[in-house]
PDB file of C-alpha atoms in Angstrom:
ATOM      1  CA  UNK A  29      -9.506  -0.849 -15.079  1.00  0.00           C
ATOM      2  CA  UNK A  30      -5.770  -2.295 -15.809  1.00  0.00           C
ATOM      3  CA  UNK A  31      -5.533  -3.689 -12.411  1.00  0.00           C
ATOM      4  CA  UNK A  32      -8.747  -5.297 -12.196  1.00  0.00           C
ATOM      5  CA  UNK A  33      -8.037  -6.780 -15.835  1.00  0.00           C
ATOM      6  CA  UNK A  34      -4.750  -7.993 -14.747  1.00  0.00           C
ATOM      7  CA  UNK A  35      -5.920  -9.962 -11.238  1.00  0.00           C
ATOM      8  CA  UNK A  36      -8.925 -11.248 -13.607  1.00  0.00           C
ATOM      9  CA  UNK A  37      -6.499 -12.569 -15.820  1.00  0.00           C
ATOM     10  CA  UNK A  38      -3.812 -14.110 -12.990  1.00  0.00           C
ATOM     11  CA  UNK A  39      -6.926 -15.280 -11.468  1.00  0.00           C
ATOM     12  CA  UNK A  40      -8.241 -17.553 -14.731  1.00  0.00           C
ATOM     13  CA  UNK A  41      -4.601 -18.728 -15.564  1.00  0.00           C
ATOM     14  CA  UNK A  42      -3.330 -19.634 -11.761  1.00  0.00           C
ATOM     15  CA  UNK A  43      -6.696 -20.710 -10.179  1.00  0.00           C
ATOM     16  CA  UNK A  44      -6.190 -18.070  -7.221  1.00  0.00           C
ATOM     17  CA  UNK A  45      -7.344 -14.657  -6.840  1.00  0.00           C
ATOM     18  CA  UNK A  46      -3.913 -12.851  -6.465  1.00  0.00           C
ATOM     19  CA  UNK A  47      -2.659 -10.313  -4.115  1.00  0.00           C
ATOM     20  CA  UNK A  48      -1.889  -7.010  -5.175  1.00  0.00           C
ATOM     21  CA  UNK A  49       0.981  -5.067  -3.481  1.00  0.00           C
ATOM     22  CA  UNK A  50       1.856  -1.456  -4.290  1.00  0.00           C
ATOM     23  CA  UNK A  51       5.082  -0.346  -2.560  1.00  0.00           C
ATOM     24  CA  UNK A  52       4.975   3.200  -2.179  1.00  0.00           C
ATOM     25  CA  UNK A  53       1.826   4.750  -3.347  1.00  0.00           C
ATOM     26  CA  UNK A  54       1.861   7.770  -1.951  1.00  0.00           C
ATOM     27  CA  UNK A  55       5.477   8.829  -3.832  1.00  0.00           C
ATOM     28  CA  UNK A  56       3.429   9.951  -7.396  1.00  0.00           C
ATOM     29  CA  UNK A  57       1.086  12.482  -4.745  1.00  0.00           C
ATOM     30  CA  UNK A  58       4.131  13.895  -3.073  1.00  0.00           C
ATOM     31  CA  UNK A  59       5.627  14.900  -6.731  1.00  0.00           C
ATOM     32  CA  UNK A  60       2.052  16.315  -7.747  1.00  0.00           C
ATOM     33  CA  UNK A  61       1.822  18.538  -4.830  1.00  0.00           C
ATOM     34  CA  UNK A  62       5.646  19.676  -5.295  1.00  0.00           C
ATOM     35  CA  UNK A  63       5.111  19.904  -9.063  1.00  0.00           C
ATOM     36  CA  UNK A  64       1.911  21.418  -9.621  1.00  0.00           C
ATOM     37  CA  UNK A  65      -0.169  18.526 -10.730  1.00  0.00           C
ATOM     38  CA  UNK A  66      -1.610  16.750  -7.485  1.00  0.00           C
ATOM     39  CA  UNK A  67      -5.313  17.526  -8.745  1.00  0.00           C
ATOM     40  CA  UNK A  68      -3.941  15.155 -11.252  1.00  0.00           C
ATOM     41  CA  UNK A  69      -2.416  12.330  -9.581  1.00  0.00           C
ATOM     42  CA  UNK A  70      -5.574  12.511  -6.852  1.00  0.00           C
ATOM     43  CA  UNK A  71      -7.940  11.722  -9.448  1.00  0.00           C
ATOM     44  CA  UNK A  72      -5.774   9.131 -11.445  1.00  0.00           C
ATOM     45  CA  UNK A  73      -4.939   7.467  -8.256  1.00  0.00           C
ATOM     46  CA  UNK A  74      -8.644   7.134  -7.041  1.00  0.00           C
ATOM     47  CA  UNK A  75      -9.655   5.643  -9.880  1.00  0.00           C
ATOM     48  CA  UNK A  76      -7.133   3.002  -9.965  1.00  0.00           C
ATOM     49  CA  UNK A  77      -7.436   1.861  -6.929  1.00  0.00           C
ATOM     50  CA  UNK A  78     -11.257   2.052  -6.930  1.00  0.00           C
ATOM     51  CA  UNK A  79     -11.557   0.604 -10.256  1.00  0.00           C
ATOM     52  CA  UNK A  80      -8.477  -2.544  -9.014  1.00  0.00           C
ATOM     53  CA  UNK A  81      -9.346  -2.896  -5.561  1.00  0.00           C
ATOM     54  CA  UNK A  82     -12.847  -1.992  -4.539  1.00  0.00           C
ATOM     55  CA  UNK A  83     -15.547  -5.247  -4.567  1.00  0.00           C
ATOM     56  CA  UNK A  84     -12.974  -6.875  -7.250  1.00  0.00           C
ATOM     57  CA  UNK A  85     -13.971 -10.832  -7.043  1.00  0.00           C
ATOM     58  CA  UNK A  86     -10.788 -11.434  -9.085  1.00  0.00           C
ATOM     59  CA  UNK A  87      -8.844 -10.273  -5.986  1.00  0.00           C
ATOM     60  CA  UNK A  88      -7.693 -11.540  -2.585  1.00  0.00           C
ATOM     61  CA  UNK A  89      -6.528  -8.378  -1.239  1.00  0.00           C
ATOM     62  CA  UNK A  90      -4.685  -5.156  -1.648  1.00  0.00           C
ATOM     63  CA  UNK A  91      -1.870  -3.953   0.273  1.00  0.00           C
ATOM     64  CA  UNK A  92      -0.584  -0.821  -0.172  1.00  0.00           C
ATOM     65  CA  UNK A  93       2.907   0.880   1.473  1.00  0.00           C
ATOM     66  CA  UNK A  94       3.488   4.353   1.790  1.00  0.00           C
ATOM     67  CA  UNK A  95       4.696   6.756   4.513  1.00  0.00           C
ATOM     68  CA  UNK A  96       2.471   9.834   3.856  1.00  0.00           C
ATOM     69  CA  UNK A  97      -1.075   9.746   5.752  1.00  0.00           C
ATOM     70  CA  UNK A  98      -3.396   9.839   3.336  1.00  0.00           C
ATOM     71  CA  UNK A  99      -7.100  10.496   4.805  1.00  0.00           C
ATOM     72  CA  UNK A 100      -9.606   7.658   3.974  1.00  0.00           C
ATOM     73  CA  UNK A 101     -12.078  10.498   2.691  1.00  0.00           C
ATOM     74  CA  UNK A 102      -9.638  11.357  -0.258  1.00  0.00           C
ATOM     75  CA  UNK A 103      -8.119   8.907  -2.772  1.00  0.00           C
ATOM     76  CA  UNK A 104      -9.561   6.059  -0.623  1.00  0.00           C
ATOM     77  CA  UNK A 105     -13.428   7.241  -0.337  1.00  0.00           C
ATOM     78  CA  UNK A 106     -13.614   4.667  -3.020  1.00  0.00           C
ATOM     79  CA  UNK A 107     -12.412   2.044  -1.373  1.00  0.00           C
ATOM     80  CA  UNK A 108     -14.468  -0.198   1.506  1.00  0.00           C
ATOM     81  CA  UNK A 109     -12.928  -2.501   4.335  1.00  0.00           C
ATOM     82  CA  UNK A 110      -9.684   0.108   4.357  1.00  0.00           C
ATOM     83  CA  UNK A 111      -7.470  -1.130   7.430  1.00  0.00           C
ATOM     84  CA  UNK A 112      -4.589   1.444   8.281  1.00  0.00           C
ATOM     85  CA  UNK A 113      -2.010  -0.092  10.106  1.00  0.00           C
ATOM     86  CA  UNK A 114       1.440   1.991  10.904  1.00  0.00           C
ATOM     87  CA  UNK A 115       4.729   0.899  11.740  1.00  0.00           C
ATOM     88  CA  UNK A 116       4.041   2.787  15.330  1.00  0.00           C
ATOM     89  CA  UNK A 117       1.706   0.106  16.642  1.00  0.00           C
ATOM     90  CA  UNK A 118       3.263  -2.357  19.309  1.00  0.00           C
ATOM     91  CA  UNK A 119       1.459  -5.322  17.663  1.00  0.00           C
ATOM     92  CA  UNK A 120       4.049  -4.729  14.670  1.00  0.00           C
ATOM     93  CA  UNK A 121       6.944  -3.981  16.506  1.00  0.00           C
ATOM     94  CA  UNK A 122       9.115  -7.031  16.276  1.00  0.00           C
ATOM     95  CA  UNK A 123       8.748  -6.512  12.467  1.00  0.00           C
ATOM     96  CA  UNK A 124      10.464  -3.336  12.367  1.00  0.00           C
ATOM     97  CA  UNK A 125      13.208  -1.245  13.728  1.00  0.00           C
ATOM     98  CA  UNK A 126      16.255  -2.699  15.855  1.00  0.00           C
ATOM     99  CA  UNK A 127      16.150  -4.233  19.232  1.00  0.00           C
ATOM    100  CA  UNK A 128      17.503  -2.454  22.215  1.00  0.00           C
ATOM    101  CA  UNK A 129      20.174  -5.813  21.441  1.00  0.00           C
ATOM    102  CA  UNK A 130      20.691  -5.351  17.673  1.00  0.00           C
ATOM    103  CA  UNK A 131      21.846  -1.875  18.721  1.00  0.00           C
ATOM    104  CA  UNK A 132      24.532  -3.059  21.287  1.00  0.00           C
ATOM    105  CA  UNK A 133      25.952  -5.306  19.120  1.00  0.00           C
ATOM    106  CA  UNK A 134      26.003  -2.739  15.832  1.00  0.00           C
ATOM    107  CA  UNK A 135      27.430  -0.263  18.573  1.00  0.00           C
ATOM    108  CA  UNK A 136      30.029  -2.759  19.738  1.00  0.00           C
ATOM    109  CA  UNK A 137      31.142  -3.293  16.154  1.00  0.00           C
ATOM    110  CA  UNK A 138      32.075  -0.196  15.044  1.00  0.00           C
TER     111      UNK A 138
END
């Protein structure tokens, strides 16, 4: 319950339910499943987010960053009104990569 306790108390103090961003969630599965404990990790991660995320009033919404595919039925069954967005979707594309320009003019530099 630690992140729902702290967005309860950012929410009394600042007057707005916060946003919580985790950069790179996925990174703590990866190093169970190389290291032997991912039955672990699994279980410790579904309950944070599911305890922190999932129909928390103190919350405005989650955002989490990762670049492993994580099926919603796994850490995430806990979890409702999961969007998955990827960095592979044209509506996003301005946002990341380089521009068929960007690389000309890196090119042209070096």
């Amino acid at each position: 319950m630690s992140l729902q306790t702290l967005t309860r108390l950012l929410h009394q103090h600042h007057g707005v339910a916060p946003i919580v961003i985790i950069d790179e969630y996925d990174t703590p599965i990866q190093q169970g499943h190389v290291n032997g404990f991912y039955d672990a990790v699994v279980g410790f991660m579904r309950n944070l987010f599911s305890g922190g995320l999932k129909d928390n009033r103190h919350l405005s919404y989650g955002f989490l960053t990762g670049i492993l595919r994580v099926a919603k039925e796994s850490i995430f069954s806990g979890l409702n009104n999961l969007k998955v967005n990827s960095i592979l979707e044209d509506r996003y594309s301005e946002y990341f990569g380089f521009t068929p320009e960007d690389v000309q003019e890196m090119a042209a530099y070096y």
